[in-house]
PDB file of C-alpha atoms and ligand atoms in Angstrom:
ATOM      1  CA  MET A 754     -45.685 140.702  -7.310  1.00 94.00           C
ATOM      2  CA  ARG A 755     -47.450 138.438  -4.784  1.00 97.00           C
ATOM      3  CA  LEU A 756     -43.996 137.121  -3.191  1.00 98.00           C
ATOM      4  CA  ASN A 757     -41.997 139.955  -3.651  1.00 97.00           C
ATOM      5  CA  ASN A 758     -38.503 139.049  -1.842  1.00 95.00           C
ATOM      6  CA  VAL A 759     -40.402 135.755   0.032  1.00 98.00           C
ATOM      7  CA  ALA A 760     -37.887 133.034   0.488  1.00 98.00           C
ATOM      8  CA  ALA A 761     -38.903 129.763  -0.505  1.00 98.00           C
ATOM      9  CA  LEU A 762     -38.294 126.254  -0.582  1.00 98.00           C
ATOM     10  CA  VAL A 763     -39.962 124.190  -2.970  1.00 98.00           C
ATOM     11  CA  THR A 764     -39.206 120.411  -2.608  1.00 98.00           C
ATOM     12  CA  GLY A 765     -40.211 117.620  -5.593  1.00 98.00           C
ATOM     13  CA  ALA A 766     -39.270 120.921  -7.539  1.00 98.00           C
ATOM     14  CA  SER A 767     -37.717 118.322 -10.396  1.00 95.00           C
ATOM     15  CA  SER A 768     -40.700 117.823 -11.763  1.00 95.00           C
ATOM     16  CA  GLY A 769     -44.556 118.357 -13.103  1.00 97.00           C
ATOM     17  CA  ILE A 770     -46.335 120.007 -10.090  1.00 98.00           C
ATOM     18  CA  GLY A 771     -43.081 121.359  -8.346  1.00 98.00           C
ATOM     19  CA  GLU A 772     -41.802 122.873 -12.211  1.00 98.00           C
ATOM     20  CA  ALA A 773     -44.840 124.580 -12.232  1.00 98.00           C
ATOM     21  CA  VAL A 774     -44.685 125.924  -8.522  1.00 98.00           C
ATOM     22  CA  SER A 775     -41.363 127.096  -9.080  1.00 98.00           C
ATOM     23  CA  SER A 776     -42.479 128.678 -12.306  1.00 98.00           C
ATOM     24  CA  HIS A 777     -45.103 130.696 -10.443  1.00 98.00           C
ATOM     25  CA  PHE A 778     -42.791 131.276  -7.330  1.00 98.00           C
ATOM     26  CA  ARG A 779     -40.320 133.177  -9.907  1.00 98.00           C
ATOM     27  CA  ARG A 780     -42.491 135.147 -11.565  1.00 98.00           C
ATOM     28  CA  GLU A 781     -44.133 136.925  -8.214  1.00 98.00           C
ATOM     29  CA  GLY A 782     -40.671 137.461  -7.098  1.00 98.00           C
ATOM     30  CA  ALA A 783     -39.538 134.744  -4.864  1.00 98.00           C
ATOM     31  CA  ARG A 784     -35.923 133.670  -3.677  1.00 98.00           C
ATOM     32  CA  LEU A 785     -36.118 129.992  -4.667  1.00 98.00           C
ATOM     33  CA  LEU A 786     -34.008 126.972  -3.142  1.00 98.00           C
ATOM     34  CA  LEU A 787     -35.307 124.120  -4.707  1.00 98.00           C
ATOM     35  CA  THR A 788     -34.648 119.981  -4.266  1.00 98.00           C
ATOM     36  CA  GLY A 789     -35.469 116.838  -5.479  1.00 98.00           C
ATOM     37  CA  ARG A 790     -33.222 113.642  -6.335  1.00 98.00           C
ATOM     38  CA  ARG A 791     -31.845 114.076 -10.000  1.00 97.00           C
ATOM     39  CA  LYS A 792     -28.529 115.381  -9.739  1.00 97.00           C
ATOM     40  CA  ARG A 793     -29.151 118.533 -12.022  1.00 96.00           C
ATOM     41  CA  LEU A 794     -31.801 120.518 -12.552  1.00 96.00           C
ATOM     42  CA  ASP A 795     -32.225 121.858 -16.226  1.00 93.00           C
ATOM     43  CA  THR A 796     -35.425 124.212 -15.648  1.00 94.00           C
ATOM     44  CA  ALA A 797     -33.353 125.669 -12.494  1.00 94.00           C
ATOM     45  CA  GLN A 798     -32.361 129.869 -13.229  1.00 96.00           C
ATOM     46  CA  PRO A 799     -29.699 131.175 -12.561  1.00 95.00           C
ATOM     47  CA  ASP A 800     -30.942 133.274  -9.251  1.00 96.00           C
ATOM     48  CA  ASP A 801     -32.383 129.509  -7.775  1.00 97.00           C
ATOM     49  CA  LEU A 802     -30.151 127.296  -5.530  1.00 98.00           C
ATOM     50  CA  TYR A 803     -30.920 123.360  -6.403  1.00 98.00           C
ATOM     51  CA  VAL A 804     -30.085 121.345  -3.869  1.00 98.00           C
ATOM     52  CA  PRO A 805     -30.636 117.435  -4.795  1.00 98.00           C
ATOM     53  CA  GLY A 806     -31.208 114.528  -2.294  1.00 98.00           C
ATOM     54  CA  ASP A 807     -33.586 112.099  -0.408  1.00 98.00           C
ATOM     55  CA  LEU A 808     -35.909 113.930   1.710  1.00 98.00           C
ATOM     56  CA  ASN A 809     -36.123 110.971   3.247  1.00 98.00           C
ATOM     57  CA  ASP A 810     -32.735 110.983   4.686  1.00 98.00           C
ATOM     58  CA  GLU A 811     -33.245 113.125   8.181  1.00 98.00           C
ATOM     59  CA  ALA A 812     -29.079 114.081   7.604  1.00 98.00           C
ATOM     60  CA  PHE A 813     -29.717 115.438   3.864  1.00 98.00           C
ATOM     61  CA  VAL A 814     -32.654 117.588   6.135  1.00 99.00           C
ATOM     62  CA  GLU A 815     -30.450 119.177   7.992  1.00 98.00           C
ATOM     63  CA  ASP A 816     -28.010 119.928   5.511  1.00 98.00           C
ATOM     64  CA  LEU A 817     -30.499 121.250   3.312  1.00 98.00           C
ATOM     65  CA  ALA A 818     -32.033 123.555   6.265  1.00 98.00           C
ATOM     66  CA  LYS A 819     -28.196 124.045   7.138  1.00 98.00           C
ATOM     67  CA  GLN A 820     -27.847 125.651   3.490  1.00 98.00           C
ATOM     68  CA  ALA A 821     -31.271 127.326   3.388  1.00 98.00           C
ATOM     69  CA  ALA A 822     -29.794 129.379   6.524  1.00 98.00           C
ATOM     70  CA  GLU A 823     -26.541 130.699   5.235  1.00 98.00           C
ATOM     71  CA  SER A 824     -28.364 131.243   1.980  1.00 97.00           C
ATOM     72  CA  LEU A 825     -31.461 132.720   2.809  1.00 97.00           C
ATOM     73  CA  GLY A 826     -31.072 133.693   6.151  1.00 97.00           C
ATOM     74  CA  THR A 827     -35.148 132.944   6.770  1.00 98.00           C
ATOM     75  CA  VAL A 828     -37.616 130.797   4.628  1.00 98.00           C
ATOM     76  CA  ASP A 829     -41.330 132.467   4.618  1.00 98.00           C
ATOM     77  CA  VAL A 830     -42.824 129.565   2.300  1.00 98.00           C
ATOM     78  CA  VAL A 831     -42.388 125.949   2.538  1.00 99.00           C
ATOM     79  CA  VAL A 832     -44.010 123.920  -0.392  1.00 99.00           C
ATOM     80  CA  LEU A 833     -44.351 120.089   0.312  1.00 99.00           C
ATOM     81  CA  ASN A 834     -44.688 118.940  -2.928  1.00 98.00           C
ATOM     82  CA  HIS A 835     -42.346 115.726  -3.645  1.00 98.00           C
ATOM     83  CA  GLY A 836     -43.864 112.672  -3.497  1.00 98.00           C
ATOM     84  CA  LEU A 837     -44.547 109.406  -4.685  1.00 95.00           C
ATOM     85  CA  GLN A 838     -47.179 107.272  -6.551  1.00 92.00           C
ATOM     86  CA  ALA A 839     -47.612 103.705  -5.734  1.00 91.00           C
ATOM     87  CA  SER A 840     -50.186 101.122  -7.223  1.00 94.00           C
ATOM     88  CA  SER A 841     -50.415  97.437  -5.888  1.00 96.00           C
ATOM     89  CA  PRO A 842     -53.524  95.187  -4.547  1.00 98.00           C
ATOM     90  CA  LEU A 843     -52.782  95.664  -0.493  1.00 97.00           C
ATOM     91  CA  THR A 844     -52.045  91.847  -0.094  1.00 98.00           C
ATOM     92  CA  GLU A 845     -49.725  91.846  -3.019  1.00 98.00           C
ATOM     93  CA  MET A 846     -47.317  95.147  -1.414  1.00 97.00           C
ATOM     94  CA  ALA A 847     -44.234  94.482  -0.146  1.00 97.00           C
ATOM     95  CA  TYR A 848     -43.851  95.665   3.731  1.00 98.00           C
ATOM     96  CA  ASP A 849     -40.642  97.685   2.500  1.00 98.00           C
ATOM     97  CA  ASP A 850     -42.275  99.033  -0.547  1.00 98.00           C
ATOM     98  CA  ALA A 851     -45.085 100.073   2.052  1.00 98.00           C
ATOM     99  CA  LYS A 852     -42.604 101.812   4.388  1.00 98.00           C
ATOM    100  CA  ASN A 853     -40.682 103.438   1.446  1.00 98.00           C
ATOM    101  CA  VAL A 854     -44.552 105.356   0.058  1.00 98.00           C
ATOM    102  CA  LEU A 855     -44.947 106.307   4.155  1.00 98.00           C
ATOM    103  CA  GLU A 856     -41.391 107.670   4.191  1.00 98.00           C
ATOM    104  CA  SER A 857     -41.592 109.308   0.496  1.00 98.00           C
ATOM    105  CA  ASN A 858     -45.413 111.353   1.199  1.00 98.00           C
ATOM    106  CA  LEU A 859     -45.492 111.659   4.863  1.00 98.00           C
ATOM    107  CA  LEU A 860     -42.778 110.942   7.322  1.00 98.00           C
ATOM    108  CA  SER A 861     -40.468 112.547   5.019  1.00 99.00           C
ATOM    109  CA  ALA A 862     -42.854 115.842   5.056  1.00 99.00           C
ATOM    110  CA  PHE A 863     -42.238 115.641   8.986  1.00 99.00           C
ATOM    111  CA  LEU A 864     -38.829 115.771   8.462  1.00 99.00           C
ATOM    112  CA  VAL A 865     -38.951 119.184   6.823  1.00 99.00           C
ATOM    113  CA  MET A 866     -41.613 120.453   8.437  1.00 99.00           C
ATOM    114  CA  LYS A 867     -39.477 119.726  11.927  1.00 98.00           C
ATOM    115  CA  HIS A 868     -36.191 121.391  10.558  1.00 98.00           C
ATOM    116  CA  PHE A 869     -37.781 124.293   8.462  1.00 99.00           C
ATOM    117  CA  ALA A 870     -40.419 125.886  11.083  1.00 98.00           C
ATOM    118  CA  PRO A 871     -37.395 126.876  13.039  1.00 98.00           C
ATOM    119  CA  LEU A 872     -36.202 128.965  10.001  1.00 98.00           C
ATOM    120  CA  MET A 873     -39.022 130.811   9.815  1.00 98.00           C
ATOM    121  CA  PRO A 874     -39.139 134.328  10.361  1.00 98.00           C
ATOM    122  CA  GLN A 875     -40.633 135.761  13.924  1.00 98.00           C
ATOM    123  CA  ALA A 876     -43.849 137.357  11.678  1.00 98.00           C
ATOM    124  CA  GLY A 877     -44.051 133.734  10.828  1.00 98.00           C
ATOM    125  CA  GLY A 878     -44.535 131.568   7.578  1.00 98.00           C
ATOM    126  CA  SER A 879     -46.481 129.348   5.218  1.00 98.00           C
ATOM    127  CA  PHE A 880     -46.351 125.557   4.927  1.00 99.00           C
ATOM    128  CA  VAL A 881     -47.902 124.345   2.055  1.00 99.00           C
ATOM    129  CA  CYS A 882     -48.381 120.251   1.644  1.00 99.00           C
ATOM    130  CA  VAL A 883     -49.278 118.792  -1.658  1.00 99.00           C
ATOM    131  CA  SER A 884     -51.394 115.989  -0.465  1.00 98.00           C
ATOM    132  CA  SER A 885     -54.162 114.192  -3.214  1.00 98.00           C
ATOM    133  CA  ARG A 886     -58.295 113.627  -3.858  1.00 98.00           C
ATOM    134  CA  LEU A 887     -56.407 110.577  -2.656  1.00 98.00           C
ATOM    135  CA  GLY A 888     -56.026 111.545   0.726  1.00 98.00           C
ATOM    136  CA  MET A 889     -59.330 112.449   1.351  1.00 98.00           C
ATOM    137  CA  VAL A 890     -61.546 109.124  -0.899  1.00 98.00           C
ATOM    138  CA  GLY A 891     -60.072 105.637  -0.725  1.00 97.00           C
ATOM    139  CA  LYS A 892     -59.244 103.612  -3.885  1.00 96.00           C
ATOM    140  CA  SER A 893     -58.718 100.437  -4.791  1.00 97.00           C
ATOM    141  CA  GLY A 894     -55.042  99.191  -5.490  1.00 97.00           C
ATOM    142  CA  GLN A 895     -53.633 102.576  -3.973  1.00 97.00           C
ATOM    143  CA  VAL A 896     -54.447 102.211  -0.609  1.00 98.00           C
ATOM    144  CA  LEU A 897     -50.620 102.465   1.136  1.00 98.00           C
ATOM    145  CA  TYR A 898     -50.772 105.971  -0.979  1.00 98.00           C
ATOM    146  CA  SER A 899     -53.937 107.153   0.216  1.00 98.00           C
ATOM    147  CA  ALA A 900     -53.033 106.614   3.937  1.00 98.00           C
ATOM    148  CA  ALA A 901     -49.930 107.950   3.315  1.00 98.00           C
ATOM    149  CA  LYS A 902     -51.709 111.379   1.779  1.00 98.00           C
ATOM    150  CA  GLY A 903     -54.468 111.209   4.333  1.00 98.00           C
ATOM    151  CA  GLY A 904     -51.870 111.452   7.031  1.00 98.00           C
ATOM    152  CA  LEU A 905     -50.433 114.302   5.175  1.00 99.00           C
ATOM    153  CA  ILE A 906     -53.318 116.113   5.570  1.00 99.00           C
ATOM    154  CA  MET A 907     -53.505 115.545   9.319  1.00 98.00           C
ATOM    155  CA  LEU A 908     -50.187 116.337   9.709  1.00 99.00           C
ATOM    156  CA  ALA A 909     -50.625 119.724   8.210  1.00 99.00           C
ATOM    157  CA  LYS A 910     -54.120 120.227  10.436  1.00 99.00           C
ATOM    158  CA  GLY A 911     -52.019 119.189  13.634  1.00 99.00           C
ATOM    159  CA  ALA A 912     -49.223 121.517  13.191  1.00 99.00           C
ATOM    160  CA  ALA A 913     -51.711 124.260  12.099  1.00 99.00           C
ATOM    161  CA  ILE A 914     -53.466 124.306  15.373  1.00 98.00           C
ATOM    162  CA  GLU A 915     -49.417 124.039  17.149  1.00 98.00           C
ATOM    163  CA  TRP A 916     -47.654 126.760  14.981  1.00 98.00           C
ATOM    164  CA  ALA A 917     -50.745 129.180  15.328  1.00 98.00           C
ATOM    165  CA  PRO A 918     -49.239 131.083  18.100  1.00 98.00           C
ATOM    166  CA  ARG A 919     -46.569 131.684  15.753  1.00 98.00           C
ATOM    167  CA  ASN A 920     -48.533 132.828  12.613  1.00 98.00           C
ATOM    168  CA  ILE A 921     -46.542 129.928  10.994  1.00 98.00           C
ATOM    169  CA  ARG A 922     -50.042 128.868   8.638  1.00 99.00           C
ATOM    170  CA  VAL A 923     -50.264 125.184   7.292  1.00 99.00           C
ATOM    171  CA  ASN A 924     -52.583 124.538   4.354  1.00 99.00           C
ATOM    172  CA  VAL A 925     -53.335 121.540   1.893  1.00 99.00           C
ATOM    173  CA  VAL A 926     -53.606 121.422  -1.589  1.00 99.00           C
ATOM    174  CA  ALA A 927     -54.895 118.022  -2.915  1.00 98.00           C
ATOM    175  CA  PRO A 928     -55.161 117.720  -6.656  1.00 98.00           C
ATOM    176  CA  GLY A 929     -56.849 115.186  -8.502  1.00 98.00           C
ATOM    177  CA  LEU A 930     -55.539 113.740 -11.741  1.00 98.00           C
ATOM    178  CA  THR A 931     -52.605 116.120 -13.557  1.00 98.00           C
ATOM    179  CA  ALA A 932     -50.921 116.119 -16.359  1.00 98.00           C
ATOM    180  CA  THR A 933     -47.709 115.799 -15.354  1.00 97.00           C
ATOM    181  CA  PRO A 934     -45.281 113.702 -17.126  1.00 94.00           C
ATOM    182  CA  ILE A 935     -45.171 110.850 -14.500  1.00 93.00           C
ATOM    183  CA  ILE A 936     -49.107 110.279 -15.086  1.00 95.00           C
ATOM    184  CA  GLU A 937     -48.751 110.924 -18.959  1.00 95.00           C
ATOM    185  CA  ALA A 938     -46.136 108.243 -19.520  1.00 96.00           C
ATOM    186  CA  SER A 939     -48.199 105.972 -17.586  1.00 95.00           C
ATOM    187  CA  ILE A 940     -51.390 106.774 -19.373  1.00 96.00           C
ATOM    188  CA  GLN A 941     -49.386 106.064 -22.407  1.00 97.00           C
ATOM    189  CA  ARG A 942     -48.089 102.757 -21.512  1.00 96.00           C
ATOM    190  CA  ARG A 943     -51.842 101.402 -21.848  1.00 96.00           C
ATOM    191  CA  PRO A 944     -52.234  99.476 -24.978  1.00 97.00           C
ATOM    192  CA  ASP A 945     -55.162 101.797 -25.673  1.00 97.00           C
ATOM    193  CA  PRO A 946     -53.671 105.274 -24.506  1.00 97.00           C
ATOM    194  CA  GLU A 947     -56.630 107.284 -25.752  1.00 97.00           C
ATOM    195  CA  GLY A 948     -59.518 104.892 -24.555  1.00 98.00           C
ATOM    196  CA  TYR A 949     -58.374 104.538 -21.210  1.00 97.00           C
ATOM    197  CA  ARG A 950     -57.633 108.839 -21.064  1.00 97.00           C
ATOM    198  CA  ARG A 951     -60.818 109.347 -21.656  1.00 98.00           C
ATOM    199  CA  GLU A 952     -62.451 106.303 -19.331  1.00 97.00           C
ATOM    200  CA  ARG A 953     -60.247 108.608 -16.829  1.00 97.00           C
ATOM    201  CA  GLU A 954     -61.664 111.370 -17.812  1.00 98.00           C
ATOM    202  CA  SER A 955     -65.433 110.433 -17.641  1.00 98.00           C
ATOM    203  CA  GLN A 956     -64.434 109.767 -13.835  1.00 97.00           C
ATOM    204  CA  ILE A 957     -64.326 113.804 -13.169  1.00 98.00           C
ATOM    205  CA  PRO A 958     -67.135 115.850 -12.806  1.00 98.00           C
ATOM    206  CA  LEU A 959     -64.956 118.682 -15.256  1.00 98.00           C
ATOM    207  CA  GLN A 960     -64.078 115.460 -17.219  1.00 98.00           C
ATOM    208  CA  ARG A 961     -60.805 115.953 -17.365  1.00 98.00           C
ATOM    209  CA  LEU A 962     -57.274 116.615 -16.046  1.00 98.00           C
ATOM    210  CA  ALA A 963     -55.643 119.633 -14.299  1.00 98.00           C
ATOM    211  CA  THR A 964     -52.990 120.980 -15.482  1.00 98.00           C
ATOM    212  CA  PRO A 965     -49.429 121.127 -13.337  1.00 98.00           C
ATOM    213  CA  GLU A 966     -50.434 125.301 -13.455  1.00 98.00           C
ATOM    214  CA  GLU A 967     -53.726 124.875 -11.834  1.00 98.00           C
ATOM    215  CA  VAL A 968     -52.686 123.226  -9.041  1.00 98.00           C
ATOM    216  CA  ALA A 969     -49.876 125.649  -8.837  1.00 98.00           C
ATOM    217  CA  ASP A 970     -52.328 128.635  -8.347  1.00 98.00           C
ATOM    218  CA  ALA A 971     -53.517 127.360  -5.445  1.00 98.00           C
ATOM    219  CA  VAL A 972     -50.272 126.624  -3.903  1.00 99.00           C
ATOM    220  CA  LEU A 973     -49.348 130.612  -4.086  1.00 98.00           C
ATOM    221  CA  PHE A 974     -52.768 131.323  -3.045  1.00 98.00           C
ATOM    222  CA  PHE A 975     -51.830 129.387   0.586  1.00 98.00           C
ATOM    223  CA  ALA A 976     -47.888 130.981   0.103  1.00 98.00           C
ATOM    224  CA  SER A 977     -49.210 134.437  -0.374  1.00 98.00           C
ATOM    225  CA  SER A 978     -50.419 137.071   2.113  1.00 98.00           C
ATOM    226  CA  GLU A 979     -54.175 136.780   0.351  1.00 98.00           C
ATOM    227  CA  SER A 980     -54.992 133.314   2.615  1.00 98.00           C
ATOM    228  CA  SER A 981     -53.431 135.260   5.747  1.00 98.00           C
ATOM    229  CA  TYR A 982     -56.199 134.294   8.002  1.00 98.00           C
ATOM    230  CA  VAL A 983     -56.711 130.176   6.322  1.00 98.00           C
ATOM    231  CA  THR A 984     -54.775 127.776   8.136  1.00 99.00           C
ATOM    232  CA  GLY A 985     -55.388 124.201   8.480  1.00 99.00           C
ATOM    233  CA  SER A 986     -57.345 123.922   5.488  1.00 98.00           C
ATOM    234  CA  VAL A 987     -57.476 121.594   2.568  1.00 98.00           C
ATOM    235  CA  LEU A 988     -58.373 122.837  -1.038  1.00 98.00           C
ATOM    236  CA  PRO A 989     -58.965 120.315  -3.680  1.00 98.00           C
ATOM    237  CA  VAL A 990     -57.828 120.929  -6.998  1.00 98.00           C
ATOM    238  CA  ASP A 991     -59.359 117.533  -8.298  1.00 98.00           C
ATOM    239  CA  GLY A 992     -62.524 119.051 -11.147  1.00 98.00           C
ATOM    240  CA  GLY A 993     -64.826 117.774  -8.772  1.00 98.00           C
ATOM    241  CA  TYR A 994     -64.049 113.923  -7.942  1.00 98.00           C
ATOM    242  CA  THR A 995     -64.225 114.215  -3.821  1.00 98.00           C
ATOM    243  CA  ALA A 996     -67.264 116.804  -4.265  1.00 97.00           C
ATOM    244  CA  PHE A 997     -69.887 113.533  -4.041  1.00 89.00           C
TER     245      PHE A 997
HETATM  246  N1  NAP B2024     -49.871 113.781 -11.170  1.00 53.16           N
HETATM  247  C1  NAP B2024     -50.619 113.732 -10.030  1.00 53.16           C
HETATM  248  O1  NAP B2024     -52.001 113.355 -10.889  1.00 53.16           O
HETATM  249  C2  NAP B2024     -51.017 114.089  -9.009  1.00 53.16           C
HETATM  250  C3  NAP B2024     -52.323 114.025  -8.305  1.00 53.16           C
HETATM  251  C4  NAP B2024     -52.757 114.025  -6.689  1.00 53.16           C
HETATM  252  C5  NAP B2024     -51.504 114.150  -6.345  1.00 53.16           C
HETATM  253  N2  NAP B2024     -49.785 114.474  -6.618  1.00 53.16           N
HETATM  254  C6  NAP B2024     -48.852 114.761  -5.574  1.00 53.16           C
HETATM  255  O2  NAP B2024     -48.216 116.231  -6.324  1.00 53.16           O
HETATM  256  C7  NAP B2024     -46.693 116.045  -5.982  1.00 53.16           C
HETATM  257  C8  NAP B2024     -46.160 116.227  -7.738  1.00 53.16           C
HETATM  258  O3  NAP B2024     -46.604 114.842  -8.582  1.00 53.16           O
HETATM  259  P1  NAP B2024     -46.095 114.994  -9.950  1.00 53.16           P
HETATM  260  O4  NAP B2024     -47.112 114.323 -10.388  1.00 53.16           O
HETATM  261  O5  NAP B2024     -45.821 116.321 -10.151  1.00 53.16           O
HETATM  262  O6  NAP B2024     -44.629 114.185  -9.515  1.00 53.16           O
HETATM  263  P2  NAP B2024     -43.758 113.871  -9.979  1.00 53.16           P
HETATM  264  O7  NAP B2024     -43.287 114.163 -11.756  1.00 53.16           O
HETATM  265  O8  NAP B2024     -43.351 112.255  -9.967  1.00 53.16           O
HETATM  266  O9  NAP B2024     -42.399 114.484  -9.494  1.00 53.16           O
HETATM  267  C9  NAP B2024     -42.294 113.959  -7.599  1.00 53.16           C
HETATM  268  C10 NAP B2024     -41.206 115.238  -7.564  1.00 53.16           C
HETATM  269  O10 NAP B2024     -40.933 114.448  -6.170  1.00 53.16           O
HETATM  270  C11 NAP B2024     -39.919 114.593  -5.859  1.00 53.16           C
HETATM  271  N3  NAP B2024     -39.187 113.289  -4.887  1.00 53.16           N
HETATM  272  C12 NAP B2024     -39.918 111.785  -4.665  1.00 53.16           C
HETATM  273  N4  NAP B2024     -39.099 110.955  -3.911  1.00 53.16           N
HETATM  274  C13 NAP B2024     -38.766 111.958  -3.039  1.00 53.16           C
HETATM  275  C14 NAP B2024     -37.472 111.684  -2.171  1.00 53.16           C
HETATM  276  N5  NAP B2024     -37.898 110.589  -1.317  1.00 53.16           N
HETATM  277  N6  NAP B2024     -36.708 112.896  -1.847  1.00 53.16           N
HETATM  278  C15 NAP B2024     -36.514 114.141  -2.656  1.00 53.16           C
HETATM  279  N7  NAP B2024     -37.527 114.187  -3.656  1.00 53.16           N
HETATM  280  C16 NAP B2024     -38.303 113.244  -4.128  1.00 53.16           C
HETATM  281  C17 NAP B2024     -39.062 113.690  -7.035  1.00 53.16           C
HETATM  282  O11 NAP B2024     -37.460 114.006  -7.433  1.00 53.16           O
HETATM  283  P3  NAP B2024     -36.728 113.299  -8.975  1.00 53.16           P
HETATM  284  O12 NAP B2024     -37.761 113.127 -10.167  1.00 53.16           O
HETATM  285  O13 NAP B2024     -35.979 114.287  -8.927  1.00 53.16           O
HETATM  286  O14 NAP B2024     -36.592 112.082  -8.314  1.00 53.16           O
HETATM  287  C18 NAP B2024     -39.801 114.737  -8.091  1.00 53.16           C
HETATM  288  O15 NAP B2024     -39.464 116.350  -8.189  1.00 53.16           O
HETATM  289  C19 NAP B2024     -46.564 114.733  -5.670  1.00 53.16           C
HETATM  290  O16 NAP B2024     -46.709 114.537  -4.128  1.00 53.16           O
HETATM  291  C20 NAP B2024     -47.642 113.800  -5.752  1.00 53.16           C
HETATM  292  O17 NAP B2024     -48.203 112.665  -4.932  1.00 53.16           O
HETATM  293  C21 NAP B2024     -50.027 114.299  -7.765  1.00 53.16           C
END
């Protein structure tokens, strides 16, 4: 088991990629602290601790860190997977919506890093940030999301250098379009869902969406000692979308 007895926080654990990461980590022997915004998490297992709340709120993040210290002691791995997708032409986006996108994808990640780095053991630890292919290339209609996810990559790279002396590694997984419930629902809302799906797939070199499990495989790599000499790196899991 690659995470035997490792204590791990997974954010955004109540859906899609976060659920797949939690399930991989559980299989590999991790002790899990899970968080999301919804009050209940039906997929949580008896040994998991689920603490719901809004990571844009520093008071909640401080409380989460306190609960982590009480229940787990130290925290070896933190997966920053929570996030919010937003589509709008730039000139039509309200300032409050833009702030919410930056808070939900970037500033909240900063808050979790700030309050959880002190909980990592003396031997070190691992942060894994879930960014996006759109953190590396721009896209019309998703400019603020792209800016936030690009910012997350630079947050990770800077922290990787700042915390290297403590052997705290910080890496990034950058998924492409992934078949999570939110993406499937957005496809189904189209007038011709199957036509739209084929059009989106045709823009991806591997000609299909990722599965949440394929993204979770990359997160597991960065969380485990298999990547013990890797920090500040970005791994696209995007079927070749950013390979051009
Ligand atoms: N799916 C894709 O195609 C894709 C592609 C590239 C990158 N990503 C990134 O991968 C990550 C997971 O994506 P997904 O498709 O699995 O998303 P999802 O199904 O929408 O899940 C997002 C998760 O983040 C939580 N969350 C959102 N804002 C939060 C906040 N302010 N405080 C605490 N929790 C918050 C949600 O909690 P509740 O649901 O309980 O509210 C949920 O657990 C996101 O960062 C996303 O940007 C996804």
